[in-house]
Tab-separated table of C-alpha atoms and ligand atoms in Angstrom:
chain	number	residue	atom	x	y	z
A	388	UNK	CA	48.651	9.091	112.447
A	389	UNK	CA	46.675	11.977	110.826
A	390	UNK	CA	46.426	13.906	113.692
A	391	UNK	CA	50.311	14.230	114.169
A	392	UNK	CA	51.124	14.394	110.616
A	393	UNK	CA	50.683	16.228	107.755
A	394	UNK	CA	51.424	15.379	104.208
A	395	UNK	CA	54.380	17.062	103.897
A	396	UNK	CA	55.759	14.541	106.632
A	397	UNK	CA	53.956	12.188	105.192
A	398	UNK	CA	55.726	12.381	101.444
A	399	UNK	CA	58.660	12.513	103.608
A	400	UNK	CA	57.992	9.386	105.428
A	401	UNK	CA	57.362	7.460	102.161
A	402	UNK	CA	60.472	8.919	100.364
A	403	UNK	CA	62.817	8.041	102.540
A	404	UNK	CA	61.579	4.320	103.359
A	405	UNK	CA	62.009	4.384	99.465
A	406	UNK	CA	65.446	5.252	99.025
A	407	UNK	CA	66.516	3.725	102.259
A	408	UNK	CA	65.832	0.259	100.481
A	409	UNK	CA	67.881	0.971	98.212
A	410	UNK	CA	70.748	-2.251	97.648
A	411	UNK	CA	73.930	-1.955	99.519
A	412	UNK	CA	72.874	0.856	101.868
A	413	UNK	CA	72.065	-1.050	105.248
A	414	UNK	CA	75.122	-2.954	104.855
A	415	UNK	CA	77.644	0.198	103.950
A	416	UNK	CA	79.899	0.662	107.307
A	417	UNK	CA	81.532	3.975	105.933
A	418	UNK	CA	80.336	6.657	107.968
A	419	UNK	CA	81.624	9.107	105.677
A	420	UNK	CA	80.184	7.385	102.672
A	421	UNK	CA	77.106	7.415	104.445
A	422	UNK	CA	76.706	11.247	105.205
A	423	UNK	CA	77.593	11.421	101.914
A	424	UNK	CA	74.775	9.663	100.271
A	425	UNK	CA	72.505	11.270	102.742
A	426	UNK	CA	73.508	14.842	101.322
A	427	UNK	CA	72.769	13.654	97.647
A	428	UNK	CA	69.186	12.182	98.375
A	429	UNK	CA	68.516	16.102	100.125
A	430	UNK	CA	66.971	14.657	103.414
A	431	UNK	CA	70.198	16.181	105.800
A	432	UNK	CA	68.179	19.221	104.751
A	433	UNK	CA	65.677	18.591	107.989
A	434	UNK	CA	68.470	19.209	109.988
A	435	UNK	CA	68.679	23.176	109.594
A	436	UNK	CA	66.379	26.205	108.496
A	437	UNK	CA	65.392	26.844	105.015
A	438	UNK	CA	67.633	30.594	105.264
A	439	UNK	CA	70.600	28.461	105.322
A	440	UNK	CA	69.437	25.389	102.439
A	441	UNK	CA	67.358	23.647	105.061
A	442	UNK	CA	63.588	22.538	104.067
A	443	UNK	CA	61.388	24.317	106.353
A	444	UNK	CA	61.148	28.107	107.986
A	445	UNK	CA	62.578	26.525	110.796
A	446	UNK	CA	63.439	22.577	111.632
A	447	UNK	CA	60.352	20.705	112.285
A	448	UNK	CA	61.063	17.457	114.625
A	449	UNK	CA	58.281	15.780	112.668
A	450	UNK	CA	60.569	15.730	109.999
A	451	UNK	CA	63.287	14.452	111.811
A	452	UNK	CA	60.704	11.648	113.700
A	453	UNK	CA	59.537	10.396	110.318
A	454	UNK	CA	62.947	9.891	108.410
A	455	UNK	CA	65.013	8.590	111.773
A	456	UNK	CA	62.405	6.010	111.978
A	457	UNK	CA	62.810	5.219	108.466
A	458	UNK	CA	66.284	5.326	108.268
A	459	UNK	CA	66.449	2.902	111.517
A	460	UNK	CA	64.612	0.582	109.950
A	461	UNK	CA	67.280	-0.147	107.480
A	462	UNK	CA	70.591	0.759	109.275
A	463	UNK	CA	71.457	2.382	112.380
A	464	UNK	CA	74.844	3.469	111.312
A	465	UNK	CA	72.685	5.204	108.869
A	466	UNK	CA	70.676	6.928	111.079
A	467	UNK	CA	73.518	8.030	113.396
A	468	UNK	CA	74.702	9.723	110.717
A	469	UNK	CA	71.690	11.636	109.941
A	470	UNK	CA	70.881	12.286	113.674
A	471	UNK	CA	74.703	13.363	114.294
A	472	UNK	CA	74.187	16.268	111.153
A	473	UNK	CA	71.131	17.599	113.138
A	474	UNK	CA	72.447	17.343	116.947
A	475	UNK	CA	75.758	18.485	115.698
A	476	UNK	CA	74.393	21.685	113.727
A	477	UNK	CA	71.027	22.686	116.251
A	478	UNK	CA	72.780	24.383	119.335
A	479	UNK	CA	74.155	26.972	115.933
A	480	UNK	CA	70.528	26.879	114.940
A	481	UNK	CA	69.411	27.809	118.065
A	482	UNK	CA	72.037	30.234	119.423
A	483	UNK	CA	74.662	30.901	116.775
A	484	UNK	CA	75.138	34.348	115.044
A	485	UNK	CA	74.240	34.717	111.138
A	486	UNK	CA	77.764	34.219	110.383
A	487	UNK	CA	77.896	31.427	112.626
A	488	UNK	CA	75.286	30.145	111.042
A	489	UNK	CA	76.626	31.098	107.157
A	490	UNK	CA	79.653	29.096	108.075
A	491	UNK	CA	78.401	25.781	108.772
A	492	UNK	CA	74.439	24.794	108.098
A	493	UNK	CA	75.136	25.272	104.656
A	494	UNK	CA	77.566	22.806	104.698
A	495	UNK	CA	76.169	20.188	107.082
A	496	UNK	CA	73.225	20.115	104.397
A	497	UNK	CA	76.006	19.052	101.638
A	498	UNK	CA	78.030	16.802	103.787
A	499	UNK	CA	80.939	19.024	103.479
A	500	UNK	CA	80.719	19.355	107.498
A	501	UNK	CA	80.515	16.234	109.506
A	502	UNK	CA	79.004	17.428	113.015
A	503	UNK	CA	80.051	16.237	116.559
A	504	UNK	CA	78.389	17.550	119.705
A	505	UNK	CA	80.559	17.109	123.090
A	506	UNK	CA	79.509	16.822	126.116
A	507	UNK	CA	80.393	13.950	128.161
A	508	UNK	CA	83.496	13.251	130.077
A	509	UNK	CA	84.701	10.851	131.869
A	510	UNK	CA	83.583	12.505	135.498
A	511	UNK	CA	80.065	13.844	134.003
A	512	UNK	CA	78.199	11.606	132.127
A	513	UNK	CA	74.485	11.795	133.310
A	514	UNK	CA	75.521	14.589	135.727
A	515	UNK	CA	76.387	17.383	132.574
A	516	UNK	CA	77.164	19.918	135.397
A	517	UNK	CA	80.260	18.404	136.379
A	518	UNK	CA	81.831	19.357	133.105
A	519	UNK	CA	85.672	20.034	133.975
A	520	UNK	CA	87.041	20.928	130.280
A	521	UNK	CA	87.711	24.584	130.723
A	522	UNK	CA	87.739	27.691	128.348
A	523	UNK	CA	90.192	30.412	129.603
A	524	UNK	CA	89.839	34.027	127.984
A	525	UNK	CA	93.085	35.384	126.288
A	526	UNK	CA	93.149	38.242	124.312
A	527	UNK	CA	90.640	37.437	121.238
A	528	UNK	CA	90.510	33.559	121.893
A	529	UNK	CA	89.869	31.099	124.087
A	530	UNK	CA	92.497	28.051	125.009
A	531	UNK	CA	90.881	25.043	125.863
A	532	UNK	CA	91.975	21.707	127.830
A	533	UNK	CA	90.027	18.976	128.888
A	534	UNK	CA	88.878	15.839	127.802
A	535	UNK	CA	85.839	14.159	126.372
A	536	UNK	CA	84.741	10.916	126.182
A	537	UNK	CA	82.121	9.395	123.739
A	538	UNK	CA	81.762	11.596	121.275
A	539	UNK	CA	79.761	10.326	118.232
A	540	UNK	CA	81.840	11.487	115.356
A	541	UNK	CA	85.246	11.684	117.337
A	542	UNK	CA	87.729	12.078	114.729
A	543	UNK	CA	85.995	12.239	111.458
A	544	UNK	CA	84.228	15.316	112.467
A	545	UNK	CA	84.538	18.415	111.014
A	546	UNK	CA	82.575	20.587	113.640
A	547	UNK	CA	82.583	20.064	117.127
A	548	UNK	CA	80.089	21.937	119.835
A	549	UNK	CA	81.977	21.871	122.854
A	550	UNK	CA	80.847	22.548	125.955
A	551	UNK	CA	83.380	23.920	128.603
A	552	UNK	CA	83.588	25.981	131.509
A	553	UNK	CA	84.331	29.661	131.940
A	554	UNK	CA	83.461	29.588	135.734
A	555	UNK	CA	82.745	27.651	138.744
A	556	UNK	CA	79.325	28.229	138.829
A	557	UNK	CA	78.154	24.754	138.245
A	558	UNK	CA	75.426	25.281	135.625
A	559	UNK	CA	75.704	28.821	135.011
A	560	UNK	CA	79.397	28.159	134.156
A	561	UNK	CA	79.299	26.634	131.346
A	562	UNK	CA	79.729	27.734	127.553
A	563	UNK	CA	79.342	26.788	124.049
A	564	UNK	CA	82.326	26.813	121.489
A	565	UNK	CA	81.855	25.789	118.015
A	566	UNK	CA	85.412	24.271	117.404
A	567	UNK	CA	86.630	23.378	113.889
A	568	UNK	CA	87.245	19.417	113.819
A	569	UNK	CA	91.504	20.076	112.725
A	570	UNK	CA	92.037	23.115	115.075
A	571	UNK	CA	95.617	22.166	116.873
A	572	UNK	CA	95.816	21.307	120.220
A	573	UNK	CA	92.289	18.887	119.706
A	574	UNK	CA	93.090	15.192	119.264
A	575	UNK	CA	90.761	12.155	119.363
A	576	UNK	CA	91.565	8.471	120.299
A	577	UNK	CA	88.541	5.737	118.929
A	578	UNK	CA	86.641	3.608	121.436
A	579	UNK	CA	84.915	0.695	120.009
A	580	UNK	CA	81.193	-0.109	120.610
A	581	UNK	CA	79.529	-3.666	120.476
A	582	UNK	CA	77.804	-2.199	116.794
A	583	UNK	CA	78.934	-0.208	114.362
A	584	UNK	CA	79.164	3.920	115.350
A	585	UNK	CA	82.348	6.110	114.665
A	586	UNK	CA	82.847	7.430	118.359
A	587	UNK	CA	85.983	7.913	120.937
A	588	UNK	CA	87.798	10.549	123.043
A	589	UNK	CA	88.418	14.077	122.102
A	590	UNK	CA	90.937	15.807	124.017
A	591	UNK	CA	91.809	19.646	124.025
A	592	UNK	CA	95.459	20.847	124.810
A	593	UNK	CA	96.110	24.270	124.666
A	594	UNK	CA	93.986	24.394	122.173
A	595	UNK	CA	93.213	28.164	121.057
A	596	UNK	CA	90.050	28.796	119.257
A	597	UNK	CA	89.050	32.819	118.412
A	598	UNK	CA	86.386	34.610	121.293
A	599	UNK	CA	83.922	34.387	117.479
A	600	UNK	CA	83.659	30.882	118.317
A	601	UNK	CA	82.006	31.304	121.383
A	602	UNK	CA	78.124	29.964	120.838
A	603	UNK	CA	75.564	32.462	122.421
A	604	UNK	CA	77.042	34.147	125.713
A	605	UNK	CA	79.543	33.130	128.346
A	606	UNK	CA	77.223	31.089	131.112
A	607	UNK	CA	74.893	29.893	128.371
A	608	UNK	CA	75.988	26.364	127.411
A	609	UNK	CA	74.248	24.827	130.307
A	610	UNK	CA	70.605	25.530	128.761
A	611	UNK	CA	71.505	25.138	125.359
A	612	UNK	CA	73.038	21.473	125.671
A	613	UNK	CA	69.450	20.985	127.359
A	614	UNK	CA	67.607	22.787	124.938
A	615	UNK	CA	68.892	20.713	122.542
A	616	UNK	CA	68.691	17.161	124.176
A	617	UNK	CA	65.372	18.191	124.690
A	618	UNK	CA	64.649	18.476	120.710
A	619	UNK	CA	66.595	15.698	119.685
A	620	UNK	CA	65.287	13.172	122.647
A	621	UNK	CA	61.968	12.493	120.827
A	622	UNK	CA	64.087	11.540	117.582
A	623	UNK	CA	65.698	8.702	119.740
A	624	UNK	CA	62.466	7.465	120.450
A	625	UNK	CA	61.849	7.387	117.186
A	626	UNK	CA	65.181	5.595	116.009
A	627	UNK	CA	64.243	3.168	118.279
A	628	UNK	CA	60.581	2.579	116.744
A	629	UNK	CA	61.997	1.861	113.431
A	630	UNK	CA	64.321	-0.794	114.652
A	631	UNK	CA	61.817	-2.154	116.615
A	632	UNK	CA	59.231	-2.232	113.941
A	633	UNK	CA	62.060	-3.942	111.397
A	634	UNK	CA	62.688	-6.529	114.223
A	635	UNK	CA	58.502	-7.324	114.634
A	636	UNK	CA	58.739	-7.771	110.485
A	637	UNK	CA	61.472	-10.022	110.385
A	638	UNK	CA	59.526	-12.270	113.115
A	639	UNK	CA	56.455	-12.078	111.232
A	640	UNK	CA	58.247	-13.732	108.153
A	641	UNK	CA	59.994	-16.004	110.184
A	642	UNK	CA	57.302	-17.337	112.126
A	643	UNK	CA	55.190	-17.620	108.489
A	644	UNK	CA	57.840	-19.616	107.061
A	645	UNK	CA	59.821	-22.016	109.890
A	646	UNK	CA	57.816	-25.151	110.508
A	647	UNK	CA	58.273	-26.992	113.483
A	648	UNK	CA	55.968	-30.319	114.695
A	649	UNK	CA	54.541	-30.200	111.376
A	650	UNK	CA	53.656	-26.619	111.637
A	651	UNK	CA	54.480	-22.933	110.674
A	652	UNK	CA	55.825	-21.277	114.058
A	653	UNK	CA	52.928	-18.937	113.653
A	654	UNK	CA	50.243	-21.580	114.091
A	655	UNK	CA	51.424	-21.996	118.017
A	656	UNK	CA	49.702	-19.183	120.041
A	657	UNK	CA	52.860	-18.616	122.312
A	658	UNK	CA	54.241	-17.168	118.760
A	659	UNK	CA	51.045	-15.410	118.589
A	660	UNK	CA	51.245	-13.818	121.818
A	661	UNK	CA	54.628	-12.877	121.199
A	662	UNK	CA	53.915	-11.154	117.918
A	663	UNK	CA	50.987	-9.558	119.484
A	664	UNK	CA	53.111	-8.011	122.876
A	665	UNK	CA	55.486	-6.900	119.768
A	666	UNK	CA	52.975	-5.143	117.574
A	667	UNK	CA	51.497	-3.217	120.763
A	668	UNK	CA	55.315	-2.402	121.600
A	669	UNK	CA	55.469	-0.831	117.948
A	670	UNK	CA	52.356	0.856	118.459
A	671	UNK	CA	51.984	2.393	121.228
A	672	UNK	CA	55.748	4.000	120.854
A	673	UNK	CA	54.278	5.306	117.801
A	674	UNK	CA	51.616	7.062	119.497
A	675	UNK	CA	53.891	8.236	122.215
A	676	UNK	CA	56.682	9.711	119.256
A	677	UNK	CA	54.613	11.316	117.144
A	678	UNK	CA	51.915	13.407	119.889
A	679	UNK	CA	55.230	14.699	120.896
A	680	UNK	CA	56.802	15.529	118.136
A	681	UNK	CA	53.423	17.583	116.966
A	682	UNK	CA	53.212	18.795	120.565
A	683	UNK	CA	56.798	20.781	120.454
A	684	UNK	CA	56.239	21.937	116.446
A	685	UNK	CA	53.107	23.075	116.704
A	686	UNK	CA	50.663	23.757	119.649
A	687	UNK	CA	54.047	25.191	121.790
A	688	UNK	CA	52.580	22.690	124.836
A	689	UNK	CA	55.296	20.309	124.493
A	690	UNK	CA	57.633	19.971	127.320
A	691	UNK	CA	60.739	17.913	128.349
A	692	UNK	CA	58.804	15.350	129.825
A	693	UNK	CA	57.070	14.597	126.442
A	694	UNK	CA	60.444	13.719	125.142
A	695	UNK	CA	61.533	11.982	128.025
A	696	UNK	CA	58.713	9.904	127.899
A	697	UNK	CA	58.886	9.431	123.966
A	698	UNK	CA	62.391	8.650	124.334
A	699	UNK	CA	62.181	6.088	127.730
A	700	UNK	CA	58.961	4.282	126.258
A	701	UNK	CA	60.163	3.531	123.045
A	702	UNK	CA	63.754	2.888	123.309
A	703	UNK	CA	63.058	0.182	126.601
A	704	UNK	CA	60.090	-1.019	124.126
A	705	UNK	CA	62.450	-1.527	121.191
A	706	UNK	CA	64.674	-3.774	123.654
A	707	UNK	CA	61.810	-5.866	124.273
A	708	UNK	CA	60.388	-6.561	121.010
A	709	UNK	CA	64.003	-7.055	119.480
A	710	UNK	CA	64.518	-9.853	122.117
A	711	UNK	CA	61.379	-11.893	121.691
A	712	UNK	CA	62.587	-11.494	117.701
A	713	UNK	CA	65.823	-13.088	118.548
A	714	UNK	CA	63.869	-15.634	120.182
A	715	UNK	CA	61.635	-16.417	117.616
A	716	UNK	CA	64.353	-17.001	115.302
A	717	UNK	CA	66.264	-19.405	117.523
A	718	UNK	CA	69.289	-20.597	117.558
A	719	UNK	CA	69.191	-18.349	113.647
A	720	UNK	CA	68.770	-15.257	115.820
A	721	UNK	CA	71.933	-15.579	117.194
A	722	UNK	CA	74.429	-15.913	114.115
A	723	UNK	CA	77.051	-13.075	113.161
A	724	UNK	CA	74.767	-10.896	110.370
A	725	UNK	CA	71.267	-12.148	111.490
A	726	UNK	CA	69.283	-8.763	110.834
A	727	UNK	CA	68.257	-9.604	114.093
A	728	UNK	CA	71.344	-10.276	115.515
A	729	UNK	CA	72.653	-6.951	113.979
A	730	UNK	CA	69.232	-5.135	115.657
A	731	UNK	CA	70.069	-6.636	118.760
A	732	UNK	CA	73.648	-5.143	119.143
A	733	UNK	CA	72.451	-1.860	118.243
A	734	UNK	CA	69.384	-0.931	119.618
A	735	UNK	CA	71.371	-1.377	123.293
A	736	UNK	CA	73.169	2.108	123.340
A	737	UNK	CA	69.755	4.177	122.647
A	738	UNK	CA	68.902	3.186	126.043
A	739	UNK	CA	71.882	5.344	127.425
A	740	UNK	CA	72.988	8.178	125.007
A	741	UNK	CA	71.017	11.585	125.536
A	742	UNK	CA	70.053	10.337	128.869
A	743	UNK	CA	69.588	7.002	130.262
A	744	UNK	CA	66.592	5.511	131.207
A	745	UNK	CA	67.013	6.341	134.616
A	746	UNK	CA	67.051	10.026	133.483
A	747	UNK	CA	64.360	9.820	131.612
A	748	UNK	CA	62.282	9.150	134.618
A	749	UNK	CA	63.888	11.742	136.766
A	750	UNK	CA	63.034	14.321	133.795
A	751	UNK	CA	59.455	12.952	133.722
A	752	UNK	CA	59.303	12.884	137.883
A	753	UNK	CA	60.478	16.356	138.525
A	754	UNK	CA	57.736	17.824	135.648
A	755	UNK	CA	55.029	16.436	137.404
A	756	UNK	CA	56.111	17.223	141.388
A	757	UNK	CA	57.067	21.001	140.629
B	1202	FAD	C1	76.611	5.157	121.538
B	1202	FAD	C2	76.808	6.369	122.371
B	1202	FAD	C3	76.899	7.611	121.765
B	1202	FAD	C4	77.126	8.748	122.543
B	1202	FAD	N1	77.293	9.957	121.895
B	1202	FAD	C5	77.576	11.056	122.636
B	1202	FAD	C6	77.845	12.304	121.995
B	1202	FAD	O1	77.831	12.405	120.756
B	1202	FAD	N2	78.140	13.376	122.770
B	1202	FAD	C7	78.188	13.312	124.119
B	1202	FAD	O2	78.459	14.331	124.762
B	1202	FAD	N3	77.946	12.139	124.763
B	1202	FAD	C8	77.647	11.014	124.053
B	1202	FAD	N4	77.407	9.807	124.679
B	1202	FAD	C9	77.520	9.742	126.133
B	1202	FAD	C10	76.172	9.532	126.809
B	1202	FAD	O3	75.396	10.693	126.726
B	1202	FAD	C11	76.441	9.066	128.239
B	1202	FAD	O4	76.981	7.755	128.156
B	1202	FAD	C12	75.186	9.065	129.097
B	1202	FAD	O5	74.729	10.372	129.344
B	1202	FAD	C13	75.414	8.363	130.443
B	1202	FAD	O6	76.571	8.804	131.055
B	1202	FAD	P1	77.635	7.723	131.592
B	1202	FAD	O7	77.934	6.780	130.486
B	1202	FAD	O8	78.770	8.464	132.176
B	1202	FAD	O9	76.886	6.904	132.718
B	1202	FAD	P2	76.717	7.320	134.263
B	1202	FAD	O10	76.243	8.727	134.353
B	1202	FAD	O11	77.940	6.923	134.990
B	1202	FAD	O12	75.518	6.371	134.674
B	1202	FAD	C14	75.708	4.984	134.993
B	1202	FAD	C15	74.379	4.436	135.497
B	1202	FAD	O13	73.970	5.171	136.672
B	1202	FAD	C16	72.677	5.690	136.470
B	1202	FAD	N5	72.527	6.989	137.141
B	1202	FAD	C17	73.328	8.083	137.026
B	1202	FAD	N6	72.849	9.085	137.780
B	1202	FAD	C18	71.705	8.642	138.341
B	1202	FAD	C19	70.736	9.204	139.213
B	1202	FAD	N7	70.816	10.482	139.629
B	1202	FAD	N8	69.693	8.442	139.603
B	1202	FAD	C20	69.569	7.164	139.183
B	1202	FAD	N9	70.457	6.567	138.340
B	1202	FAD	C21	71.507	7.291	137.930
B	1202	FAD	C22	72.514	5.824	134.956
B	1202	FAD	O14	71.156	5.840	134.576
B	1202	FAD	C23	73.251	4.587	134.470
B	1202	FAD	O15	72.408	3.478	134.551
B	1202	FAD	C24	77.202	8.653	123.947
B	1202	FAD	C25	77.087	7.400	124.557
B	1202	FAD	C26	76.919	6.261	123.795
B	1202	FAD	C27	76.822	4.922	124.472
């Protein structure tokens, strides 16, 4: 992975599968304890630039690749939490002013500031144009009203990026608000997932937020909610690698150790095939991931249909290799806890948040016909 990597990732890479081993930590379920933790062993400092306590110039999405795939390899509630501190915070990295900027990144890097970003509702879910939560201009605010629908962070977040509409214009009509988490007239209501993931409606009534809170310009929301899916896509892929290359482990030791007609599991070259179609699943997401994570940091080539096709490869190939480890482990694959069982629960949503699959190959399809 030389090509892709340097050491500073890869010191990064190794610390984090380090303290992510640590006892207790893939089976914490407190979110908040979580992004807690996370701000004491530094690494929420990928998520923003080094002027604001962050650990590079500006945030690299190698960084982010290497410790999402570390951190999914022990918990996924873990690394929603990190992921949700960097999606949360980037559309102030990318468009906020300094004292935007002041305000929060500093504190999304201690955990003070749990980050939400909100999109979705319950008309526009892959079709982000049909927002309907508006933004109406009096005096020196805004008053919002609308509501949103699975929000990771609903409710425990301290920072919200809203995106709402200041005029019709489908695309061009939407703007970015950065909306403190306890402003009146925002409420949330919990939905609960098949795995563990704080998440639920957010709703705005009247709610009044000052014209300073206004991300960017008025009409610019549309192509920063892209820009930043666009970042952030290839770090799902990666999520998804790191799940998918626990579940190929587990298998491994399974198959070593479970004997059945008077032999280990891994003696039978069905298991062999299956732990080969897993290790090329692991693999070749790899590959995918990391050329392009190093194409957007560095050579400026990388595009939205590298993501797309980081994020749609490895996230379907995650599915597969976490099945044939539930069915390696039998009936034992199926029991409340199982690692595998766990994996299996939630590894499902990757396939839809930032995009769906289907999207994915829409993004991909429309690159290559333009
Ligand atoms: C765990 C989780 C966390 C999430 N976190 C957030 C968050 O923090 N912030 C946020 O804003 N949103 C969040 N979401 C919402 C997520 O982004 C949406 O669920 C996703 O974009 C899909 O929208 P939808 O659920 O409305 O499905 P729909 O858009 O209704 O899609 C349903 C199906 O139709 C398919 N489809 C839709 N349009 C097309 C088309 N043109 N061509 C072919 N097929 C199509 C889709 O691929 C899908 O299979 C989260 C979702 C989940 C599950």
């Amino acid at each position: 992975m030389g090509q892709f990597l340097d050491e500073r990732h890869v010191e990064l890479k190794r610390r984090a599968h380090a303290w992510a081993d640590a006892p207790g930590l893939e089976s914490e379920e407190d979110a908040r304890v979580l992004v807690a933790k996370l701000a004491e062993s530094g690494f929420l400092r990928a998520c923003v630039p080094a002027a604001y306590g962050g650990l590079r110039d500006k945030v690299e999405l190698r960084d982010l690749v290497v410790l999402r795939a570390a951190l999914g390899y022990r918990s996924s509630l873990l690394d929603t939490m990190f992921a949700m501190q960097g999606l949360g915070s980037y559309p102030v990295t990318l468009a906020g002013t300094d004292a935007q900027k002041q305000a929060l990144l500093p504190r999304v890097v201690t955990g003070e500031a749990i980050c939400a970003f909100a999109i979705t509702e319950p008309e526009a879910g892959s079709d982000v144009s049909a927002v309907a939560t508006r933004a109406v201009r009096d005096g020196d605010h805004y008053v919002l009203d609308g509501e949103k629908c699975f929000i990771s962070n609903a409710g425990i977040a301290d920072s919200y990026v809203v995106f709402a509409r200041t005029s019709d214009d489908r695309h061009r009509g939407l703007s970015a608000f950065l909306v403190d988490g306890h402003a009146n007239g925002l409420t949330t209501e919990p939905i609960a997932l098949i795995a563990p993931h704080p998440i639920g409606f957010v709703r705005f009534r009247g709610c009044r937020v000052p014209a300073s809170a206004l991300l960017g310009g008025e009409g610019e929301g549309f192509a920063l909610a892209m820009s930043t899916l666009d970042f952030f896509r290839t770090s799902v892929g990666a999520a998804a690698m790191g799940m998918a290359a626990r579940a190929r482990d587990e298998a491994i030791a399974r198959v070593k150790a479970r004997r059945q007609f008077g032999k280990p599991l891994a003696e039978f070259q069905a298991t062999q095939i299956a732990v080969a179609d897993m290790a090329v699943d692991v693999a070749a997401s790899t590959l995918l991931v990391l050329s392009a994570a190093h194409r957007i940091d560095v050579s400026g080539q990388g595009s939205s249909v590298d993501a797309a096709m980081a994020k749609l490869y490895a996230t379907e190939a995650a599915q597969r290799v976490i099945d044939r480890a539930v069915q390696l482990f039998g009936g034992q694959g199926v029991v409340a806890g199982a690692i595998v069982e766990r994996l299996y629960r939630e590894v499902r949503a990757l396939r839809i948040y930032e995009g769906t699959t289907e999207i994915q190959k829409l993004v991909i399809a429309r690159g290559l016909l333009r």
